[in-house]
Amino acid sequence: MTFRFKGNPPSRRQFLTGAAAIGAGAVAATTARAAGDPLITEPQYWAQGLGEGVDATPYGLPIEYESDVVRRNVDWLTADTISSINFTPIHALDGTITPQGCAFERHHSGAIELTKEDYRLMINGLVDTPLVFTYGDLERFPRENHVYFCECAANTGMEWAGAQLNGAQFTHGMIHNMEYTGVPLRTLLEEAGYQTTGKWVYVEGADASGNGRSIPMDKALDDVLVAFKANGEALRMEHGYPVRLVVPGWEGNMWVKWLRRIEVADAPVESREETSKYTDTLANGISRKWTWEMDAKSVVTSPSPQSPITHGPGPLVITGLAWSGRGAIKRVDVSKDGGKTWETARLAKPGERMALSRFYLDTEWDGTEMLLQSRAMDETGYVQPTKAQLREVRGLNSIYHNNCIQTWWVKPDGEAENVEVS
Amino acid sequence: MSKYHNIVPISLFVTLTFVSPLQAGKLGLGRPALPDEVAAWDLDVRPDGTGLPDGSGDVLTGEEIFADNCAVCHGDFAEGVDNWPKLAGGMGTLDRDDPLKTVGSYWPYLSTTWDYVNRSMPFGNAQSLTPDEVYGVVAYILYSNDLVDEDFVLSRDTFTEVHLPNADGFIVDDRKSAEAHFVTDPCMQNCKDKVEITMRARVLDVTPDTGD
């Protein structure tokens, strides 16, 4: 994926067109009328007639009025839509679990269709017995369940050089958070009898890109999961059906989909996806490699450019997501004045390791402009940096691992915009 | 599970339920992989050349194969067409504002080029090139980057003669030390005197329409 800073010919944003209509309805509902609200005083068809039968929808989709809560792509980011990215609508979601149907996709040679019958997983290399597993074999190993975030290394990567895309979906939506069911990689490595000379595993997918990556054995034996269920059901095709790797806290590229082979090796392969890509160039031209962990990060999802304030001054819920590949989120601070002053927000529940946390700041909005920011802290004491602090160390060309503090400029009309501040 | 930190233990009972499934020894699942099966899937090539098959290819033969299979996206001289990746050029640009990262200017190891072309290219028709053809294409990419002469023949033997310019251009992740100052007690009040908007996404205006 190649990110460019300038895109196609400009087109006008219309975020507020729909929002204004919603706002008008809200005003009507809260305004006292002499005749009473007809939605209350007059019988409505849904209170008189019949709804759909239980046989209408064997597997349902969201109601049509939620049709804006969908994955979006940005066509100028990549050369084509096959080796490309799309974005989770985090601006419209709440809680922490990402619905699979709108959870972002990143492929290098498209989303392939691989049946359970055709599925094979090989373990070879420095093992006592190279093995082949069928899908059915994998379901016979003892299982675990864990919730983890999967964040693309390039999430927010288009924002290194400045404020570019106008919406949390586009700036921070290369992420999803699911409850995975699977077998610890350690269990499969033990089944094959991994040898002590094996310091690395090389993992690759069944798709044409292969997406091969080298993972140090310590991580492979620690918490890596060979997963076949997500959020209770089979993986979606686009998320690696029937089997993917789950690599808690580490960059999404390593979460190899359609996993077909695990090679135990005494050295890393230095594959394309860990040399040409997923290496981070510093200002002096030297590049970091093996930047596996995703650092502590957060974003206000509402208000945000795609989720403006439509209700006017008064009580306002500021909410967002925080996460860290180093461990659990301990605290999130929110600023309304661009970082001059900070208030500590409320976590919906205690942070879980390598999983999304939801935060809320229940506040009173006086109708004046705000420069909204959020700042995550994890259990290691790491504090999410500003973009200026990151640029000081890394320059502008890292592409990946942009975990900077995001600023939304909320204007008196409730509209919000992606900005950078001094 | 040993790394699971139960942040707020509700009760001892809850803590005790968070344990990994017990497993005593192997379960006897799966079957031994056959040598032909391993050979079919284990194609990766290491920086030292481990994994390279027999075969060879020269620059001029590689140029023909490249013209037939690669140039439609990557250009006749590996210089890239439209938004497709450039494979050649960009020498000395890595510390500039807009670095051009190619096999010649950026990639550390020739093994990666061989491995990736062999496994995943051409885009949409991967694994269609013979080892000799891959050797030829890689030889041509080297030539396009002015790294070998036009009479160069790439093989498992000559492979180790080639050193890419940016082989020493990488360091292992040093964030724990270089960014240790991000572990801090953050400012809460009077953190700066003034705040000014310095950049606006609206002005750039490259976001897809999301309404209507």
XYZ file of C-alpha atoms in Angstrom:
634
model
C 0.000 0.000 0.000
C 1.376 3.344 -0.995
C 0.039 6.400 0.757
C 0.021 9.660 -1.077
C -0.581 12.981 0.542
C -2.728 14.410 -2.222
C -5.677 12.699 -3.770
C -8.283 12.965 -6.445
C -10.058 16.169 -7.392
C -11.803 17.711 -4.375
C -15.431 17.056 -3.655
C -17.590 18.813 -1.100
C -18.321 17.204 2.246
C -21.951 16.858 3.163
C -21.669 15.446 6.664
C -24.227 17.882 8.039
C -26.927 17.380 5.428
C -28.250 14.265 7.088
C -27.360 15.380 10.579
C -29.454 18.557 10.320
C -32.581 16.527 9.630
C -31.933 14.351 12.685
C -31.448 17.498 14.734
C -34.789 18.930 13.618
C -36.556 15.773 14.743
C -34.863 15.936 18.109
C -36.013 19.517 18.594
C -39.610 18.581 17.763
C -39.544 15.782 20.316
C -38.410 18.074 23.092
C -40.634 21.052 22.292
C -43.971 21.203 24.097
C -46.910 21.490 21.692
C -50.438 22.416 22.575
C -51.804 19.505 20.563
C -49.277 17.011 21.823
C -46.744 15.039 19.818
C -48.635 13.088 17.136
C -46.135 10.270 17.484
C -47.692 9.849 20.912
C -51.228 11.153 20.541
C -52.031 9.337 17.283
C -51.830 5.535 16.886
C -48.898 4.565 14.691
C -48.953 1.715 12.162
C -46.309 -0.252 14.042
C -48.542 -0.173 17.109
C -51.561 -1.450 15.141
C -50.431 -3.765 12.374
C -47.962 -6.616 12.300
C -44.227 -6.811 11.949
C -42.114 -9.373 10.123
C -42.323 -13.071 10.886
C -39.476 -15.027 12.447
C -38.854 -16.747 9.112
C -38.175 -13.490 7.276
C -34.498 -13.195 8.124
C -32.438 -16.328 8.865
C -29.334 -14.165 9.192
C -30.013 -10.492 9.635
C -28.383 -7.265 8.590
C -28.725 -3.909 10.393
C -31.944 -1.952 9.818
C -31.810 0.207 6.689
C -31.672 3.428 8.699
C -28.174 2.450 9.824
C -26.907 2.189 6.258
C -24.199 4.760 6.923
C -22.550 2.428 9.453
C -20.493 0.627 6.842
C -16.918 0.067 5.768
C -15.565 2.809 3.534
C -12.580 2.864 1.237
C -10.542 5.799 -0.021
C -9.755 5.077 -3.628
C -6.732 7.319 -4.015
C -4.803 5.633 -1.174
C -3.793 2.569 -3.194
C -3.272 1.540 -6.812
C -6.252 -0.806 -6.817
C -8.888 -2.227 -4.456
C -7.307 -5.719 -4.244
C -4.137 -4.838 -2.366
C -5.854 -2.181 -0.343
C -7.586 -1.122 2.848
C -10.997 -0.089 4.053
C -12.128 1.487 7.296
C -14.293 0.524 10.266
C -17.075 3.079 11.012
C -15.786 3.702 14.535
C -17.472 7.129 14.578
C -20.861 5.391 14.799
C -20.057 2.444 17.075
C -20.121 2.259 20.863
C -18.837 -0.213 23.419
C -15.768 -2.134 22.295
C -16.790 -5.165 20.219
C -16.625 -4.488 16.474
C -19.467 -6.005 14.423
C -17.693 -8.339 12.000
C -19.723 -7.159 9.023
C -18.270 -3.645 9.176
C -14.848 -4.518 10.630
C -12.072 -3.213 8.397
C -10.317 -5.273 5.738
C -6.760 -5.186 4.505
C -5.731 -7.604 1.773
C -2.649 -7.905 -0.390
C -4.178 -10.121 -3.066
C -7.858 -9.955 -2.254
C -10.201 -11.804 0.106
C -10.008 -15.455 -0.920
C -12.623 -18.168 -0.560
C -11.131 -21.177 1.227
C -13.474 -23.909 2.457
C -12.929 -25.883 5.647
C -12.671 -29.014 3.504
C -9.851 -27.536 1.422
C -8.095 -26.045 4.406
C -4.696 -27.442 5.452
C -2.261 -26.142 8.069
C 1.382 -27.273 7.911
C 4.005 -27.008 10.649
C 7.521 -27.669 9.416
C 11.124 -26.655 9.928
C 12.892 -27.248 13.229
C 10.344 -29.664 14.650
C 10.549 -33.337 15.579
C 7.679 -34.197 13.224
C 6.456 -31.879 10.473
C 2.675 -32.051 10.639
C -0.378 -31.376 8.504
C -3.661 -30.496 10.208
C -7.130 -30.388 8.733
C -9.653 -27.833 9.956
C -11.359 -30.612 11.915
C -8.086 -31.424 13.695
C -7.830 -27.866 14.976
C -11.258 -27.999 16.590
C -10.104 -30.993 18.682
C -7.369 -29.066 20.522
C -8.202 -27.333 23.839
C -9.488 -23.832 23.143
C -9.254 -20.387 24.700
C -11.266 -17.173 24.337
C -9.742 -13.699 24.325
C -10.725 -10.202 23.217
C -7.998 -8.359 21.324
C -7.703 -5.370 19.001
C -6.243 -5.790 15.522
C -4.829 -2.459 14.350
C -3.181 -2.022 10.968
C 0.376 -0.725 11.310
C -0.664 2.020 8.851
C -3.655 3.233 10.881
C -3.436 7.052 10.983
C -0.472 6.767 8.595
C -1.959 9.259 6.152
C -1.861 11.892 8.906
C 1.934 11.983 9.430
C 2.396 15.041 7.240
C -0.692 16.877 8.411
C -4.459 16.782 8.930
C -5.712 15.044 5.813
C -8.829 12.868 6.081
C -11.907 14.308 7.713
C -13.374 11.649 9.983
C -12.398 9.200 12.728
C -13.379 6.339 10.414
C -10.676 7.396 7.975
C -8.009 8.584 10.404
C -8.380 5.766 12.974
C -10.609 3.085 11.410
C -8.006 0.493 10.400
C -8.895 -1.345 13.587
C -11.299 -3.927 14.933
C -11.762 -5.621 18.281
C -13.217 -9.108 18.563
C -13.608 -12.010 20.923
C -11.550 -14.820 19.423
C -11.839 -18.538 19.982
C -8.892 -20.658 19.008
C -5.963 -22.846 19.926
C -2.774 -21.365 21.409
C 0.023 -21.510 18.828
C 2.121 -22.992 21.611
C -0.134 -26.059 21.686
C 0.382 -26.746 17.971
C 4.137 -26.173 18.211
C 4.298 -28.646 21.099
C 2.308 -31.156 19.067
C 4.977 -30.992 16.336
C 7.780 -30.976 18.918
C 9.525 -27.640 18.290
C 13.268 -27.757 18.814
C 15.215 -25.440 21.097
C 17.249 -24.177 18.120
C 14.022 -22.723 16.771
C 14.170 -19.039 17.713
C 11.613 -17.828 15.184
C 8.445 -18.912 13.490
C 7.649 -17.860 9.949
C 3.913 -17.710 9.289
C 2.199 -17.377 5.938
C -1.265 -17.388 4.434
C -2.886 -19.420 1.661
C -3.511 -16.376 -0.539
C -1.296 -15.365 -3.455
C 0.432 -12.671 -1.416
C 1.358 -15.166 1.286
C 1.893 -12.223 3.640
C 4.759 -14.107 5.299
C 6.080 -12.681 8.561
C 8.725 -13.745 11.069
C 7.714 -13.859 14.734
C 10.165 -14.468 17.589
C 9.577 -17.762 19.403
C 9.015 -16.006 22.766
C 5.917 -14.311 21.385
C 4.771 -17.461 19.560
C 4.854 -19.403 22.818
C 3.310 -16.606 24.876
C -0.113 -15.502 23.662
C -0.433 -16.018 19.893
C -3.689 -17.719 18.987
C -4.648 -19.820 15.950
C -8.245 -18.601 15.782
C -11.293 -19.952 13.981
C -14.140 -18.054 15.632
C -14.626 -14.329 16.141
C -17.457 -12.718 18.085
C -19.021 -16.152 18.492
C -19.172 -17.273 14.873
C -16.797 -18.406 12.154
C -14.366 -15.833 10.826
C -15.687 -13.826 7.905
C -14.146 -14.660 4.543
C -12.452 -11.273 4.448
C -10.987 -11.831 7.920
C -9.278 -15.134 7.102
C -11.950 -17.861 7.021
C -11.533 -20.497 8.212
C -8.363 -19.842 10.282
C -6.259 -16.794 11.075
C -3.441 -15.882 13.394
C -4.152 -13.558 16.330
C -1.051 -11.750 17.601
C -2.126 -9.710 20.651
C -0.877 -6.121 20.773
C 1.179 -6.436 17.589
C 0.709 -4.746 14.212
C -2.170 -6.113 12.170
C 0.011 -7.241 9.263
C 1.275 -10.097 11.445
C -2.258 -11.411 12.007
C -1.857 -13.719 9.007
C -5.197 -14.661 7.459
C -6.053 -17.966 5.765
C -3.081 -19.289 7.763
C -1.558 -22.252 5.962
C 1.996 -22.742 7.204
C 4.106 -22.249 10.312
C 7.824 -22.832 9.914
C 10.088 -23.083 12.945
C 13.435 -21.519 12.050
C 16.719 -20.424 13.597
C 16.624 -17.049 11.830
C 14.061 -14.581 10.506
C 13.158 -14.774 6.820
C 13.284 -10.968 6.275
C 10.326 -11.262 3.944
C 8.900 -8.467 1.812
C 6.400 -7.586 4.558
C 9.190 -6.967 7.079
C 11.729 -5.237 4.822
C 10.109 -3.271 2.000
C 6.927 -2.810 4.051
C 6.301 -2.500 7.785
C 9.658 -0.854 8.311
C 9.633 2.721 9.562
C 11.981 5.269 7.999
C 13.387 7.933 10.323
C 14.402 11.461 9.333
C 18.045 10.427 8.804
C 17.066 7.766 6.272
C 17.706 4.848 8.652
C 14.671 2.633 9.146
C 13.401 0.733 12.135
C 12.528 -2.885 11.492
C 10.510 -5.303 13.604
C 8.393 -2.531 15.142
C 5.861 -5.091 16.237
C 4.027 -3.530 19.192
C 1.256 -1.013 18.668
C 1.761 1.753 21.235
C -0.923 3.302 23.448
C -3.407 5.312 21.415
C -6.871 6.818 21.612
C -9.370 8.835 19.608
C -12.592 10.674 20.360
C -15.178 8.963 18.176
C -18.005 11.396 19.015
C -18.202 14.278 18.543
C -16.070 13.921 15.422
C -16.333 15.067 11.798
C -18.771 12.276 10.872
C -20.585 12.541 14.195
C -21.321 16.230 14.765
C -23.229 17.653 17.723
C -26.832 18.092 16.550
C -28.575 18.871 19.835
C -27.211 22.266 20.732
C -25.713 23.341 24.070
C -26.310 21.370 27.242
C -25.461 17.845 28.316
C -22.975 16.203 25.946
C -21.423 12.758 25.912
C -17.855 12.829 24.683
C -16.789 9.282 23.939
C -14.001 7.386 22.293
C -11.692 4.400 22.206
C -8.297 3.762 23.773
C -5.949 0.812 23.401
C -2.356 -0.299 23.863
C -0.276 -3.168 22.563
C 1.832 -2.930 25.706
C -0.962 -3.912 28.060
C -4.153 -2.580 29.590
C -5.388 1.008 29.379
C -5.256 2.584 32.838
C -6.540 6.084 32.145
C -7.768 8.391 29.405
C -7.638 12.179 29.716
C -9.740 14.499 27.558
C -9.009 18.124 26.705
C -11.522 20.573 25.242
C -9.003 23.366 24.699
C -6.362 21.745 22.537
C -4.282 20.398 25.395
C -4.091 23.380 27.765
C -6.144 21.607 30.413
C -7.141 17.982 30.820
C -9.899 16.077 32.627
C -9.747 12.372 33.335
C -12.522 10.505 31.536
C -14.470 7.487 32.803
C -13.582 4.029 31.517
C -16.686 1.968 30.770
C -14.924 -0.932 32.456
C -11.386 -1.685 33.626
C -8.923 -1.893 30.760
C -8.101 -5.327 29.367
C -4.715 -6.207 27.955
C -4.354 -5.565 24.198
C -8.057 -4.818 23.808
C -10.091 -1.700 23.082
C -11.337 0.331 26.040
C -14.358 2.631 25.823
C -14.169 5.982 27.589
C -16.810 8.603 28.348
C -16.631 12.201 29.504
C -20.143 13.281 30.522
C -20.020 17.027 30.206
C -21.965 20.250 29.736
C -21.336 22.007 26.411
C -21.777 25.794 26.459
C -22.009 26.012 22.664
C -18.605 27.539 22.113
C -15.906 26.000 19.990
C -13.757 23.203 21.385
C -10.453 21.647 20.383
C -11.138 18.093 21.511
C -8.297 15.718 22.291
C -7.885 12.420 24.105
C -4.719 11.044 25.692
C -4.334 7.384 26.657
C -2.134 5.959 29.425
C -1.386 2.235 29.702
C -0.309 0.070 32.602
C 3.383 0.578 31.785
C 3.038 4.331 32.386
C 3.376 5.129 28.671
C 1.474 8.303 27.784
C 0.156 8.777 24.241
C 2.342 11.476 22.639
C 1.441 14.444 20.485
C 2.247 14.349 16.782
C 4.950 16.968 17.394
C 6.585 14.710 19.984
C 6.535 11.772 17.564
C 7.906 13.865 14.703
C 10.753 15.013 16.966
C 11.961 11.416 17.218
C 10.874 10.003 13.873
C 10.456 12.770 11.305
C 7.646 12.622 8.746
C 8.333 9.462 6.740
C 7.647 6.602 9.148
C 4.330 5.758 7.397
C 3.444 3.280 10.175
C 2.818 3.470 13.926
C 1.282 6.922 14.131
C -0.282 6.897 17.621
C -0.387 10.655 18.055
C -3.049 12.613 19.908
C -5.876 13.562 17.518
C -7.561 16.980 17.573
C -11.145 17.655 16.470
C -12.170 21.311 16.102
C -15.799 21.436 17.217
C -17.440 24.641 16.037
C -20.398 26.505 17.586
C -22.766 24.879 15.050
C -21.667 21.455 16.319
C -19.742 20.509 13.211
C -16.296 18.997 13.781
C -13.147 19.015 11.673
C -9.828 17.196 11.698
C -7.166 19.787 12.523
C -3.648 20.055 13.832
C -2.875 22.534 16.578
C 0.301 24.124 17.848
C -2.676 -16.910 30.138
C 0.249 -16.263 32.451
C 0.394 -12.703 31.153
C -3.227 -12.020 31.835
C -3.471 -9.277 34.405
C -6.757 -9.345 36.167
C -6.912 -5.620 36.861
C -9.788 -5.543 39.309
C -10.340 -8.973 40.787
C -14.027 -9.059 41.678
C -13.574 -12.108 43.799
C -11.230 -14.976 44.314
C -13.665 -17.174 42.451
C -13.434 -15.066 39.297
C -9.650 -15.093 39.458
C -9.545 -18.851 39.812
C -11.705 -19.403 36.753
C -9.161 -17.660 34.509
C -6.839 -20.561 33.905
C -5.662 -22.187 30.696
C -6.954 -25.602 29.737
C -4.750 -28.320 31.134
C -2.869 -30.288 28.537
C -0.653 -33.228 29.264
C 1.631 -34.020 26.357
C 0.682 -34.447 22.745
C -2.828 -35.243 21.614
C -1.806 -37.177 18.534
C -3.720 -34.896 16.185
C -2.634 -34.194 12.615
C -0.426 -36.429 10.483
C 3.204 -36.242 9.381
C 3.794 -33.883 6.454
C 5.238 -35.657 3.405
C 8.460 -34.356 1.833
C 6.659 -33.412 -1.394
C 4.101 -31.430 0.573
C 6.751 -29.518 2.506
C 8.644 -28.844 -0.729
C 5.488 -27.499 -2.397
C 4.740 -24.954 0.327
C 8.100 -24.199 1.957
C 9.421 -21.754 -0.642
C 10.911 -19.019 1.523
C 14.429 -17.798 0.842
C 16.663 -16.355 3.571
C 19.146 -13.487 3.256
C 22.010 -16.008 3.085
C 20.377 -17.731 0.102
C 18.989 -20.685 2.046
C 15.987 -21.981 0.151
C 17.091 -20.954 -3.339
C 16.441 -23.675 -5.937
C 18.746 -24.685 -8.764
C 18.565 -22.525 -11.840
C 19.856 -19.314 -13.360
C 18.816 -16.368 -15.481
C 20.599 -13.498 -17.206
C 19.679 -9.848 -17.573
C 18.635 -9.925 -21.221
C 16.444 -13.008 -20.844
C 15.003 -11.427 -17.721
C 14.197 -8.269 -19.659
C 12.022 -10.263 -22.058
C 10.200 -12.039 -19.260
C 9.760 -8.718 -17.470
C 8.336 -7.127 -20.633
C 5.809 -9.950 -21.008
C 4.772 -10.361 -17.374
C 5.666 -7.281 -15.351
C 6.077 -4.131 -17.424
C 2.341 -3.418 -17.792
C 2.328 -2.335 -14.127
C 5.982 -1.807 -13.268
C 7.106 -0.157 -16.529
C 9.609 -1.260 -19.174
C 12.489 -0.135 -16.978
C 10.944 -1.120 -13.617
C 10.228 2.558 -13.086
C 6.511 1.981 -12.303
C 3.300 2.868 -14.159
C 0.756 5.214 -12.569
C 0.308 4.305 -8.904
C 1.921 0.841 -9.235
C 5.150 0.209 -7.328
C 8.430 1.474 -8.699
C 11.090 -1.222 -8.493
C 14.068 0.884 -9.546
C 15.459 4.332 -8.827
C 15.321 6.591 -5.793
C 18.945 6.120 -4.787
C 19.913 8.476 -1.976
C 16.381 9.733 -1.307
C 15.674 8.032 2.019
C 16.474 11.088 4.144
C 14.511 13.450 1.924
C 10.974 14.753 2.229
C 9.504 12.273 -0.210
C 11.728 9.187 -0.286
C 11.448 6.790 -3.220
C 11.761 3.282 -1.811
C 12.703 0.644 -4.383
C 14.637 -2.615 -4.506
C 17.720 -0.554 -5.271
C 17.239 2.335 -2.885
C 15.607 0.611 0.078
C 15.422 -3.185 0.168
C 18.153 -4.742 2.329
C 18.349 -8.257 0.871
C 18.217 -9.741 -2.610
C 16.677 -12.890 -1.114
C 13.467 -10.945 -0.461
C 13.171 -9.947 -4.103
C 13.617 -13.522 -5.270
C 11.253 -14.894 -2.624
C 8.512 -12.346 -3.248
C 8.630 -12.498 -7.045
C 8.658 -16.287 -6.932
C 5.754 -16.588 -4.503
C 3.489 -13.633 -5.186
C 4.154 -12.121 -8.610
C 2.852 -11.382 -11.210
C -0.055 -9.763 -9.344
C -3.109 -11.853 -10.257
C -1.073 -14.752 -11.657
C 1.288 -15.642 -8.835
C 3.539 -18.730 -8.858
C 3.429 -18.921 -12.671
C 7.158 -18.280 -13.233
C 9.752 -21.058 -13.324
C 12.854 -20.733 -11.124
C 14.937 -19.806 -14.190
C 12.428 -17.088 -15.087
C 12.513 -15.720 -11.542
C 16.327 -15.638 -11.637
C 16.090 -13.728 -14.906
C 13.517 -11.230 -13.684
C 15.515 -10.554 -10.524
C 18.676 -10.123 -12.593
C 16.816 -7.575 -14.721
C 15.576 -5.684 -11.638
C 19.192 -5.497 -10.431
C 20.248 -4.200 -13.843
C 17.438 -1.611 -13.807
C 18.881 -0.356 -10.542
C 22.382 -0.100 -12.064
C 23.636 -2.738 -9.648
C 24.912 -5.276 -12.225
C 26.112 -5.173 -15.831
C 23.975 -6.422 -18.686
C 25.969 -9.649 -18.988
C 25.244 -10.621 -15.380
C 23.860 -14.120 -14.778
C 22.047 -14.667 -11.480
C 22.138 -18.133 -9.939
C 22.434 -19.675 -6.515
C 26.218 -19.336 -6.892
C 26.312 -15.679 -7.960
C 23.518 -14.690 -5.583
C 25.872 -14.049 -2.668
C 27.992 -11.688 -4.798
C 25.188 -9.162 -4.828
C 24.817 -6.736 -1.934
C 22.014 -4.245 -2.030
C 22.957 -0.627 -1.211
C 20.654 -0.262 1.802
C 21.639 -3.528 3.529
C 22.874 -1.560 6.552
C 19.963 0.853 6.528
C 17.902 -0.839 9.221
C 17.951 -0.924 13.008
C 15.913 -3.149 15.282
C 12.980 -1.379 16.963
C 14.489 0.994 19.545
C 11.320 2.650 20.807
C 11.810 1.381 24.347
C 14.940 3.547 24.638
C 14.475 6.254 21.980
C 10.942 6.978 23.171
C 11.389 6.248 26.875
C 10.385 9.855 27.580
C 6.793 9.009 26.653
C 6.596 7.202 29.988
C 5.853 10.207 32.110
C 3.466 11.908 34.483
C 1.440 14.042 32.091
C 0.509 17.705 32.557
C -3.128 18.335 33.547
C -3.428 22.123 34.021
C -1.851 25.161 32.344
C -0.032 22.886 29.913
C 0.543 25.574 27.294
C -0.073 29.304 26.909
C -1.899 29.314 23.615
C -3.289 26.918 21.040
C -3.543 27.715 17.342
C -4.946 25.666 14.486
C -2.064 25.002 12.112
C -3.651 22.630 9.597
C -7.169 21.738 8.460
C -8.346 18.599 6.641
C -11.198 20.611 5.111
C -8.740 22.766 3.223
C -7.093 19.711 1.665
C -10.540 18.217 0.963
C -9.666 14.671 -0.135
C -12.121 12.724 2.053
C -14.747 10.653 0.213
C -18.314 11.871 0.573
C -20.076 9.973 3.319
C -23.494 11.584 3.296
C -26.605 11.070 1.175
